[in-house]
Short mmCIF file of C-alpha atoms in Angstrom, two decimals:
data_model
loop_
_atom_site.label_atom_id
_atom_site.label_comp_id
_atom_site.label_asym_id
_atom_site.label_seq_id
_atom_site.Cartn_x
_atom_site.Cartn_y
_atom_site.Cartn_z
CA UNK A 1 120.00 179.48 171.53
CA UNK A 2 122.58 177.60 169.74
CA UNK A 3 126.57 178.12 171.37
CA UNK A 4 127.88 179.93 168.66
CA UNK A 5 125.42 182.41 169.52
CA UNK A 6 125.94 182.97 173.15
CA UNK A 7 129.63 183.24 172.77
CA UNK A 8 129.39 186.16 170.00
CA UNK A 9 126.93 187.68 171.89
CA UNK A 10 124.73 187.31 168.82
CA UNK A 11 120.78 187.55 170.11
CA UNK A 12 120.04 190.11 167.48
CA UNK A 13 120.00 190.63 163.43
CA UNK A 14 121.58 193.48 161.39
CA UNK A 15 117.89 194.23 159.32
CA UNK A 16 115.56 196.88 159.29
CA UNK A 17 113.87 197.35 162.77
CA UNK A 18 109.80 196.87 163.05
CA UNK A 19 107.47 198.47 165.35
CA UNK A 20 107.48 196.80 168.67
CA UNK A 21 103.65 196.50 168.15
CA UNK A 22 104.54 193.98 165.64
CA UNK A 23 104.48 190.55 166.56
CA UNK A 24 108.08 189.32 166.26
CA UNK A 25 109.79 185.86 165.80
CA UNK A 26 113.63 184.79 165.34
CA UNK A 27 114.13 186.59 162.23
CA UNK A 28 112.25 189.38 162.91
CA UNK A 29 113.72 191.08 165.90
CA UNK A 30 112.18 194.82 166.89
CA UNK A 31 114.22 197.42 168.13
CA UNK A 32 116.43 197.62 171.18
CA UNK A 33 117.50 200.29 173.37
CA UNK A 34 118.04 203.74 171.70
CA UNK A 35 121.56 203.21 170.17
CA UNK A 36 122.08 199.60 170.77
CA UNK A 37 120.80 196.53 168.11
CA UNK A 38 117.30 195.03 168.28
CA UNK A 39 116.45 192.68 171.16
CA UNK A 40 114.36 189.18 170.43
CA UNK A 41 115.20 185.71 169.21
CA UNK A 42 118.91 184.08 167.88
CA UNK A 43 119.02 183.68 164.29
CA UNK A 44 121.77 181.79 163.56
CA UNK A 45 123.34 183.09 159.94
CA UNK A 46 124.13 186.62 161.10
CA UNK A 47 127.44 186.98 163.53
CA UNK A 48 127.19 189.55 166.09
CA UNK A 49 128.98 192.70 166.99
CA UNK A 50 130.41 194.39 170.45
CA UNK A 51 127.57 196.89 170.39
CA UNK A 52 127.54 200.25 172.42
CA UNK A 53 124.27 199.62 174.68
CA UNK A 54 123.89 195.76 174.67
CA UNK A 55 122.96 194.40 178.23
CA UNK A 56 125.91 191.74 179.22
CA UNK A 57 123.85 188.88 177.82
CA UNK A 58 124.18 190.56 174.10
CA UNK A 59 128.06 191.79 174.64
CA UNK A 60 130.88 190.10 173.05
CA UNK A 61 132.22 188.97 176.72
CA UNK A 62 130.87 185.35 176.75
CA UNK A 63 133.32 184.04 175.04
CA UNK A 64 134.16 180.83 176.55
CA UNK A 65 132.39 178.63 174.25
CA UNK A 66 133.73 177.44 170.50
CA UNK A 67 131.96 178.39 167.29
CA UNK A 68 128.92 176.03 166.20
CA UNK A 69 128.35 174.75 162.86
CA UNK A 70 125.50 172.42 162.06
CA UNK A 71 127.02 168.81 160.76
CA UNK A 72 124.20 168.29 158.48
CA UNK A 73 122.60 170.06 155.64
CA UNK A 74 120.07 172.11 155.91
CA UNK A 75 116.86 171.82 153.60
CA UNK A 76 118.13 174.14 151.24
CA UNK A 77 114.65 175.92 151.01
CA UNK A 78 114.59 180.18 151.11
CA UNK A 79 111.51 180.79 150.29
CA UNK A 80 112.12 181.81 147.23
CA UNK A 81 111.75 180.00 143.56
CA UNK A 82 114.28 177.40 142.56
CA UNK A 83 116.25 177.35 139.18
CA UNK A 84 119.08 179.18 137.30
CA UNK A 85 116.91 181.98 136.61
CA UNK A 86 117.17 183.32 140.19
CA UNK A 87 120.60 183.39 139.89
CA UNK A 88 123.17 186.01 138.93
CA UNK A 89 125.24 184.16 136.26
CA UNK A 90 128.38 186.84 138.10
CA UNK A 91 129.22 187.26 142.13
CA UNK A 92 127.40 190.41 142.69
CA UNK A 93 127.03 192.37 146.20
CA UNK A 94 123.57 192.46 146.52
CA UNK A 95 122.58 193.57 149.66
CA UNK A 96 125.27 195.80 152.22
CA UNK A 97 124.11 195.52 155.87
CA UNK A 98 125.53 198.06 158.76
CA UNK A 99 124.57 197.99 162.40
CA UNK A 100 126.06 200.62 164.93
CA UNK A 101 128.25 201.74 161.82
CA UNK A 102 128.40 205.93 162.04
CA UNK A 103 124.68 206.82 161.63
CA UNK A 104 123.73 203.47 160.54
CA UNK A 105 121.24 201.18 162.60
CA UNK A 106 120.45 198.16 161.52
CA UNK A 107 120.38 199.13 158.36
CA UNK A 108 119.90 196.92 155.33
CA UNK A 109 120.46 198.33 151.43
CA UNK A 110 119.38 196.39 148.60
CA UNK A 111 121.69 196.74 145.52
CA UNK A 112 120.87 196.35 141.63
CA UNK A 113 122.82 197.41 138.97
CA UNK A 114 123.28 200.84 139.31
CA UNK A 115 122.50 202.36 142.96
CA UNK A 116 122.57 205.42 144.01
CA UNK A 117 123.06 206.10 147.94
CA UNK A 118 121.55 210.30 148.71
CA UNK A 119 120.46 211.51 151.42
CA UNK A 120 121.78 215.50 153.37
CA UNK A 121 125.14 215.90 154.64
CA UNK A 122 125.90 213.54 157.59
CA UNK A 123 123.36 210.91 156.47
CA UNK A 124 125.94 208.65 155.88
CA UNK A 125 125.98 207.82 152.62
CA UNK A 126 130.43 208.15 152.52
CA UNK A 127 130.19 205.65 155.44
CA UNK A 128 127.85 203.47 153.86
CA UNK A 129 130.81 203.68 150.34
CA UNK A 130 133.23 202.71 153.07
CA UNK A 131 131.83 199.92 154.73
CA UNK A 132 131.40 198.36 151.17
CA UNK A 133 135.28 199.40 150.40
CA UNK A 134 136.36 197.75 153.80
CA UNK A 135 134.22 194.51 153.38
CA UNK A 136 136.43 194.43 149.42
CA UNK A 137 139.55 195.29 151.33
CA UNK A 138 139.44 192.32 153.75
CA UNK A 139 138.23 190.02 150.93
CA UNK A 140 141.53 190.82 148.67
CA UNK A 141 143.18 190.01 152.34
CA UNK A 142 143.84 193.14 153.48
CA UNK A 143 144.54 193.77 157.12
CA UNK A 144 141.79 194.57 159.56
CA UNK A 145 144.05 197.73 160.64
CA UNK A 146 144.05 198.61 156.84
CA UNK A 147 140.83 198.50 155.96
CA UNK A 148 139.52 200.36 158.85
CA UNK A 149 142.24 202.99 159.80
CA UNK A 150 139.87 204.92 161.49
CA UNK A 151 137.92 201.80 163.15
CA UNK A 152 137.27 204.08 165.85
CA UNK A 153 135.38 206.97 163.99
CA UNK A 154 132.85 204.25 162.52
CA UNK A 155 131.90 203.98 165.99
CA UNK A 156 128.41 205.96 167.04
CA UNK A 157 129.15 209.17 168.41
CA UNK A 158 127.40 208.33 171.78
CA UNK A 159 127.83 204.67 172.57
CA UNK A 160 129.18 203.09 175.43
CA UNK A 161 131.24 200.37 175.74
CA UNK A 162 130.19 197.05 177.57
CA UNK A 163 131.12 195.39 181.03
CA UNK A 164 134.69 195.02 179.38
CA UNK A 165 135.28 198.46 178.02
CA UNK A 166 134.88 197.69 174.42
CA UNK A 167 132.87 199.07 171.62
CA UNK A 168 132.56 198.04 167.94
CA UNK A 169 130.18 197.49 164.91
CA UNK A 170 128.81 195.13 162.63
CA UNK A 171 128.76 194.68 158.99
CA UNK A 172 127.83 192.51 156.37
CA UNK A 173 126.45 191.35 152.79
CA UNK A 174 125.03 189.13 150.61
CA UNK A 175 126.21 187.97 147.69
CA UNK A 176 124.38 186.03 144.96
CA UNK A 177 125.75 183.97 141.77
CA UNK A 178 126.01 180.89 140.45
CA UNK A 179 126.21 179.36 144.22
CA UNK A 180 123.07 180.90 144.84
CA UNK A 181 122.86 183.81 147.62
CA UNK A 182 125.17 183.65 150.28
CA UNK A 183 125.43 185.93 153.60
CA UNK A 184 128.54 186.87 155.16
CA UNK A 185 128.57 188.91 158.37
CA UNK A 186 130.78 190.35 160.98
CA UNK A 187 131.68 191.37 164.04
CA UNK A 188 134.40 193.82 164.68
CA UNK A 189 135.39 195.06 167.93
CA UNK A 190 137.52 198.62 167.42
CA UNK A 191 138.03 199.61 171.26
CA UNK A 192 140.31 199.23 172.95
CA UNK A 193 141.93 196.86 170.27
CA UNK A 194 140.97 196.37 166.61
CA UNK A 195 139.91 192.64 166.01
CA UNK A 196 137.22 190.46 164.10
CA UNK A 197 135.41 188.97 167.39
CA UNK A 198 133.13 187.26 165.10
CA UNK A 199 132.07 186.03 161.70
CA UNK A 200 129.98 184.01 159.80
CA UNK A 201 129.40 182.53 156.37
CA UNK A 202 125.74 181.08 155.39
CA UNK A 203 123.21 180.06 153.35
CA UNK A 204 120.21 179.49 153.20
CA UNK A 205 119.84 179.12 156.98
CA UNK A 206 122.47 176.82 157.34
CA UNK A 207 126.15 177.71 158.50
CA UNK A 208 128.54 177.33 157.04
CA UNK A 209 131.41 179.09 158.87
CA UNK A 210 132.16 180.42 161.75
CA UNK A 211 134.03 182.47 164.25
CA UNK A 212 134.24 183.28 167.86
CA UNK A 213 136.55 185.08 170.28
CA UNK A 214 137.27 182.48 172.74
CA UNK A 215 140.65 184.33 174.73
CA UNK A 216 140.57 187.75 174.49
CA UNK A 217 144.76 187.47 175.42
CA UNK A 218 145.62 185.73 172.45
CA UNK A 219 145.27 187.29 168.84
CA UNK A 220 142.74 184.69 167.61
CA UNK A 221 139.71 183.27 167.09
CA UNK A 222 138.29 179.83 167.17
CA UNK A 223 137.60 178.70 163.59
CA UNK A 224 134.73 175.90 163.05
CA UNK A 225 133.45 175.10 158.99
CA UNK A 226 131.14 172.56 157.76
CA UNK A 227 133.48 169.04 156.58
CA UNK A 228 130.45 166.55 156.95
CA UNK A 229 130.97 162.97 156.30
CA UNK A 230 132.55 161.02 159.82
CA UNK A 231 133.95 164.22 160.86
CA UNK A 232 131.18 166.53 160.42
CA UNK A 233 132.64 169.97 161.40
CA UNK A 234 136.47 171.13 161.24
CA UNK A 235 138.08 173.01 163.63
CA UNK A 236 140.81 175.78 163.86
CA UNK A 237 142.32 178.93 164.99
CA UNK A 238 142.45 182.04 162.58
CA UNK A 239 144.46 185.26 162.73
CA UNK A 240 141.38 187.78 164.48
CA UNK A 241 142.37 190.66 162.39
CA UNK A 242 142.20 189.08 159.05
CA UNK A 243 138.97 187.63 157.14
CA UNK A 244 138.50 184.17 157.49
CA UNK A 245 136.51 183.46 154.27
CA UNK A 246 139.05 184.85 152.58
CA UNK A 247 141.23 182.13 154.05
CA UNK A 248 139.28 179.22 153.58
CA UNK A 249 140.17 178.49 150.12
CA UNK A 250 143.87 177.59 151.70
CA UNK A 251 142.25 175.72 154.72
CA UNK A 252 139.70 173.75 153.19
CA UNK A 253 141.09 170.67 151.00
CA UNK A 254 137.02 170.23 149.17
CA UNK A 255 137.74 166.38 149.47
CA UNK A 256 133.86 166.09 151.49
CA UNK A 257 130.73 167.38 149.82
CA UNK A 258 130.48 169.86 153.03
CA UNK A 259 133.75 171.06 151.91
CA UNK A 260 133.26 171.80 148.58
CA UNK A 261 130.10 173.76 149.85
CA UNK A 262 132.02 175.70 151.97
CA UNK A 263 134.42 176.86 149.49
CA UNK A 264 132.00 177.57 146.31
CA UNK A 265 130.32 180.04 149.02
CA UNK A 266 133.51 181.37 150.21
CA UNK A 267 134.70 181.60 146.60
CA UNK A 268 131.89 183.26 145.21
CA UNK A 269 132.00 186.03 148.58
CA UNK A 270 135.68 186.58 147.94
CA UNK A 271 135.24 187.02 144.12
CA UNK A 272 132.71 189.64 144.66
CA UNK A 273 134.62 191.51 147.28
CA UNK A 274 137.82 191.40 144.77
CA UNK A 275 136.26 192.30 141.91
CA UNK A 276 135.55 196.47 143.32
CA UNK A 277 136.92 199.53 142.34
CA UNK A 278 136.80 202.48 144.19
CA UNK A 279 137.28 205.59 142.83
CA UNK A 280 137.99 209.19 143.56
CA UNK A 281 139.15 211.63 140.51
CA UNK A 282 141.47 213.97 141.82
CA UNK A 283 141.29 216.67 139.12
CA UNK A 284 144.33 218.86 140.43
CA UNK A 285 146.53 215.34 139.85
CA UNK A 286 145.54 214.69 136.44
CA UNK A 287 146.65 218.48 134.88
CA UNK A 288 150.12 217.41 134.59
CA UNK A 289 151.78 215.39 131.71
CA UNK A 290 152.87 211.53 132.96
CA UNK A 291 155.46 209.36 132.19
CA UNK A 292 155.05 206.03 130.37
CA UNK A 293 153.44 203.11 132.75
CA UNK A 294 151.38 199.89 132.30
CA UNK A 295 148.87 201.87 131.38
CA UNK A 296 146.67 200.77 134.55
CA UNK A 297 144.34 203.49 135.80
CA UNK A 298 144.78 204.44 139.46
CA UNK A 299 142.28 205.00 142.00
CA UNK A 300 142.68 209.19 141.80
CA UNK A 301 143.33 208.86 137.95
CA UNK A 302 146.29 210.70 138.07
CA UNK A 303 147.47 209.00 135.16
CA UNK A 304 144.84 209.09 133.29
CA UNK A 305 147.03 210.80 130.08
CA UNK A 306 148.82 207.28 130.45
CA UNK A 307 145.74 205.19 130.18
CA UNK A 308 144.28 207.28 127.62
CA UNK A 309 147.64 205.82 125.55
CA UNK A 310 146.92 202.31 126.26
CA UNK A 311 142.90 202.16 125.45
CA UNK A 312 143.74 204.38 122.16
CA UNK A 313 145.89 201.62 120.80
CA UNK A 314 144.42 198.35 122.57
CA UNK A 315 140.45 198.73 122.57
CA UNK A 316 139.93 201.05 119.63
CA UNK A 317 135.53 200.34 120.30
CA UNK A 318 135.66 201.74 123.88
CA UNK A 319 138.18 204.44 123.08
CA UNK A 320 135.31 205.82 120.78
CA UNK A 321 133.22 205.27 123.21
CA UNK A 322 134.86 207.97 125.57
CA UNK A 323 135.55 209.80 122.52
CA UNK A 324 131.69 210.09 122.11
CA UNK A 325 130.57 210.70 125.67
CA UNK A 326 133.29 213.62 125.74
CA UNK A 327 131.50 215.24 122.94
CA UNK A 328 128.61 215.47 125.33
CA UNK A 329 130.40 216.15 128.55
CA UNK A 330 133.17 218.65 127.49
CA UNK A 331 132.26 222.14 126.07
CA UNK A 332 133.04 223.24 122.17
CA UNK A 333 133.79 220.84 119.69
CA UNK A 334 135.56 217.35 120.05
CA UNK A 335 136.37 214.75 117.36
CA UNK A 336 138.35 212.82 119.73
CA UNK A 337 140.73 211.83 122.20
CA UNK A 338 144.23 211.66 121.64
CA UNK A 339 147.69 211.72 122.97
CA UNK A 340 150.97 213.37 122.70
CA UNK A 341 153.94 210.67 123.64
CA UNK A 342 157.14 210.72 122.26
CA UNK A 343 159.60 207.84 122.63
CA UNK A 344 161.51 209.28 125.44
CA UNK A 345 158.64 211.84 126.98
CA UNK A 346 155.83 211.81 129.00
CA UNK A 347 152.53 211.55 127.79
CA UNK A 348 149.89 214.30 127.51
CA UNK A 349 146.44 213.99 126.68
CA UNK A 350 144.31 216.42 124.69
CA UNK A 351 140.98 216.63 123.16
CA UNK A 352 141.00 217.14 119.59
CA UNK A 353 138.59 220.06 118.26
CA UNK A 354 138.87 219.04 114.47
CA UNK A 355 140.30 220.34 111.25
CA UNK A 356 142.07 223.87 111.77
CA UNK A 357 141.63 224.27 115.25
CA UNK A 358 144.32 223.80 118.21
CA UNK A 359 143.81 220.68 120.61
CA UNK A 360 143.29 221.61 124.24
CA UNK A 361 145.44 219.62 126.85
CA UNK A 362 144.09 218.17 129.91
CA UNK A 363 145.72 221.06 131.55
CA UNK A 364 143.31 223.70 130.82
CA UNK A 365 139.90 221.83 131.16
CA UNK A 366 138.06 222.36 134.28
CA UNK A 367 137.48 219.68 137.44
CA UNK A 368 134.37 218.94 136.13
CA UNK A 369 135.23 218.32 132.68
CA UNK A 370 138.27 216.13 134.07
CA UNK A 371 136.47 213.78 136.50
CA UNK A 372 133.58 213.19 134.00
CA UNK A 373 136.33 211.59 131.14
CA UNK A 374 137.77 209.79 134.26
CA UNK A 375 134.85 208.48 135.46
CA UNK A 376 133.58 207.76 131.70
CA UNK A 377 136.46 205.93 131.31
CA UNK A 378 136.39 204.05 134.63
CA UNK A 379 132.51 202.51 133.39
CA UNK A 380 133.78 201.88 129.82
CA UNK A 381 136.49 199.45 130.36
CA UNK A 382 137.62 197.04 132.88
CA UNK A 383 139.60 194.98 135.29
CA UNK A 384 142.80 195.23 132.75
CA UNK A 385 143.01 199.05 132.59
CA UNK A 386 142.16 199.27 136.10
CA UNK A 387 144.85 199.07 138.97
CA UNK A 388 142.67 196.31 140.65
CA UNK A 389 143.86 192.78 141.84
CA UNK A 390 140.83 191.13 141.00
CA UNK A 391 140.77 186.93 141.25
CA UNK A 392 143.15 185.84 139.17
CA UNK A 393 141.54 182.13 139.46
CA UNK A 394 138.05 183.22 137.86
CA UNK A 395 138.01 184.92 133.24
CA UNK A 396 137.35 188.41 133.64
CA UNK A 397 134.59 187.16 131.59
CA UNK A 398 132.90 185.62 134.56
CA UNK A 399 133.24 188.48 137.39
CA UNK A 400 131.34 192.00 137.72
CA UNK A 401 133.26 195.11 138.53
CA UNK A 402 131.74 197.26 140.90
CA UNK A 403 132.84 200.69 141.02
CA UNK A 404 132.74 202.82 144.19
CA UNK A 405 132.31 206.55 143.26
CA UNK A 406 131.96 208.71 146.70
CA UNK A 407 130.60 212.24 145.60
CA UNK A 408 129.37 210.82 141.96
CA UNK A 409 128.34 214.18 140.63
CA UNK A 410 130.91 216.47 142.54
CA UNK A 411 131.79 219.39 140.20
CA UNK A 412 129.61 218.42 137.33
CA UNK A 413 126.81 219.94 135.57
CA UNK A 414 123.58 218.27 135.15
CA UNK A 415 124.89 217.56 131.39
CA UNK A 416 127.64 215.89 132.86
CA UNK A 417 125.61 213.59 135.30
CA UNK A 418 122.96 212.41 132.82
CA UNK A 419 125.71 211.39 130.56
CA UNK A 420 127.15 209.25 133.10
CA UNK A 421 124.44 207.81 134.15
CA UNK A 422 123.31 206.86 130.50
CA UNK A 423 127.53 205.29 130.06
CA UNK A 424 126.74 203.59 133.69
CA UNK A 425 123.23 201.61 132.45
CA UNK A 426 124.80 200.99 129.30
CA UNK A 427 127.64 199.03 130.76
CA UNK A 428 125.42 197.76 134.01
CA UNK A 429 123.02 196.52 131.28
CA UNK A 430 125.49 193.67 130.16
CA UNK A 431 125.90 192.30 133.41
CA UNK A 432 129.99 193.17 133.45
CA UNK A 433 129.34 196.75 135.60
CA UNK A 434 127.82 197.86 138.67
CA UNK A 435 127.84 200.78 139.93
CA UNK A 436 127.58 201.71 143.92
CA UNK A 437 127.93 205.99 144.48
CA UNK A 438 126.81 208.61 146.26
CA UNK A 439 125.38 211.55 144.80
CA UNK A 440 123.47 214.54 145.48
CA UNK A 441 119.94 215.64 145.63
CA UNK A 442 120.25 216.89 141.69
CA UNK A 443 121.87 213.86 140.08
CA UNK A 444 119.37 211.78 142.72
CA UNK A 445 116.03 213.22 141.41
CA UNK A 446 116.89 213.06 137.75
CA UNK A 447 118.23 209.33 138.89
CA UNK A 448 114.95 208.87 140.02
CA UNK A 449 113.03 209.36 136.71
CA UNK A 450 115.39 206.50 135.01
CA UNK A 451 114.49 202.82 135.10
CA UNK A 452 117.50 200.63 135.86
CA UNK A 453 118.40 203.00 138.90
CA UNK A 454 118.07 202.16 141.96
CA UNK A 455 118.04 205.32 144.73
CA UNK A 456 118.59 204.61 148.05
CA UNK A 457 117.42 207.52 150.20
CA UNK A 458 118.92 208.20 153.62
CA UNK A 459 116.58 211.04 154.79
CA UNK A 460 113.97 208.96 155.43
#
């Protein structure tokens, strides 16, 4: 068992659990104690986590020891056929991984294009939604308080803290693109104080950064990323509440081959985790008329009268896109979209009904009818009209938006749904969109009967 590993506590890996009739190696752990992560071997790209049930061995208490990273590359061999064609041409998310997060055990969730999470109430898929928004958060360098402000409810309802009183989670994803798949994982402690105690960046095998808590007095962690050459690994300390890939691309100078390996993983993880959108129409917000903005939708589309403006007169293509898709989603006729915004006014939107007949403001349509043109809009456009911070160092041309929709379907008809799920493939389809929600068991079985959708089930 390599250092790194002993001082995370990290004996286990966040991935599905196997029988423990099944014969199990390094990478194939089997389950732990009810509650707690999956005993058997080290494997040395996934960090660990202060988990509720660990025996001391596993707990994030051994922390004497600094981070390990191997000075020499790893045959960079995964199994798995070589060439551009396995590769996303676009940082995507593929995979989300929770352990000891809310209902989540070592759970591991494949994402494609368009996924669905669905599941009963309580099966977690909200915390599933929010573990991907938090990961996004602390790669646009968020604070650790900020994106978990309720750290402590992502902790299992019954677990118990270790020989040091603490309790905390794990979480983690892959991300593939033109770098080819890379894993980032971590380890966050929540009681009694909120901290990263942990975190690594790999691929392939091979680290290529990591973290460890090596004083639990002092508010960081020891830093260690591959440099090669004479040196072979760099060393450091790193704020522990803040995301250290996030911060490599201001540590690392890329002078060394090992360098510049470093940062095109780190890059491509913290382009991915920038480029997300999360949102949540708040129909009772978006009755009211606006005043004049940017034009840059927010995450409740309140302004969405505002927006409406901009895409009108900027992107006349997608603004008849939305046009069209109302014409399916909104009851009675509709020729169109429009606005009402004089010089010195606010703006109102409306949907035109045609020749002769009276245009209907936002105002009187129903939630449904409201968070379907929001959400329409939200998969017809992009970065620009969104208020996102995506990475200003990549074209928009080379980076996928992924939009977060917790409760998908809320409110709408089944009408509604298949409509957005026909604007979601359309847009997923060119490789510019993905789409990560939770929906219900309605919107989920019609989901099921599409190809392109991917339906993660949480009842099972």
């Amino acid at each position: 068992m390599d250092a790194t590993a002993v001082a995370l506590g990290d004996t286990t890996r966040s991935d599905t659990p196997r029988s423990d009739t099944t014969p199990t190696r390094a990478d194939s752990p089997r389950p732990g104690p009810a509650g707690g992560p999956p005993a058997g071997g080290p494997r040395a790209a996934t960090p660990p986590a202060p988990t509720p049930t660990a025996p001391p061995a596993a707990a994030p208490d051994a922390v004497a020891a600094d981070p390990v990273v191997p000075t020499q590359a790893a045959p960079r061999d995964s199994g798995r056929p070589a060439g551009p064609a396995q590769r996303h041409a676009r940082p995507v998310i593929t995979e989300l991984r929770l352990s000891a997060f809310g209902r989540h055990r070592s759970a591991a969730f494949p994402l494609g294009p368009v996924t669905l999470f669905a599941g009963p109430s309580g099966s977690g898929k909200s915390q599933a939604l929010a573990a991907y928004e938090a990961l996004a958060g602390l790669g646009a360098g968020a604070a650790l308080d900020e994106a978990f402000p309720d750290a402590a409810a992502r902790i299992p309802d019954r677990a118990l803290p270790d020989a040091q009183r603490r309790r905390g989670f794990r979480l983690g994803c892959t991300v593939d693109g033109p770098a080819g798949p890379v894993r980032l994982d971590l380890a966050v402690q929540a009681d009694p104080t909120l901290r990263i105690v942990g975190e690594r960046l790999s691929q392939d095998g091979q680290i290529l950064f990591a973290t460890a808590l090596r004083d639990p007095g002092r508010r960081s962690v020891q830093a260690a990323w591959l440099t090669g050459g004479a040196v072979g690994v760099t060393r450091a300390p790193l704020p522990d509440d803040r995301l250290g890939t996030a911060l490599l691309p201001l540590r690392v100078a890329g002078s060394t081959a090992g360098q510049r390996q470093v940062l095109a993983a780190a890059e491509q993880v913290v382009v991915a985790l920038r480029s997300v959108f999360a949102c949540d129409p708040r129909p009772d917000r978006m009755r009211a008329p606006v005043p004049r903005g940017e034009g840059r939708l927010l995450r409740d589309c309140a302004n969405l009268a505002d927006v409406l403006r901009r895409t009108r007169h900027e992107c006349g293509t997608r603004h008849a896109l939305l046009a069209e898709a109302a014409r399916t989603g909104c009851p009675g006729p509709v020729t169109g979209l429009d606005v009402r915004a004089p010089e010195s006014g606010t703006v109102t939107a409306v949907l035109d009904r045609g020749p002769g007949r009276p245009a209907t403001e936002l105002a009187r349509l129903g939630s449904g009818e409201l968070r379907f043109l929001a959400l329409a809009l939200v998969l017809l456009t992009g970065p620009g009209v969104l208020d996102m911070d995506p990475a200003a160092e990549l074209l928009s041309a080379r980076q996928a938006l992924t939009v977060l929709a917790d409760g998908f379907d809320h409110g709408l008809d089944g009408g509604q749904s298949a409509e957005l799920l026909r604007l979601a493939l359309l847009s997923c389809g060119r490789g510019h969109v993905r789409l990560v929600a939770a929906v219900g068991e309605g919107a989920a079985a019609a989901a099921r009967r599409l190809p392109g959708v991917s339906v993660v089930d949480l009842s099972v």
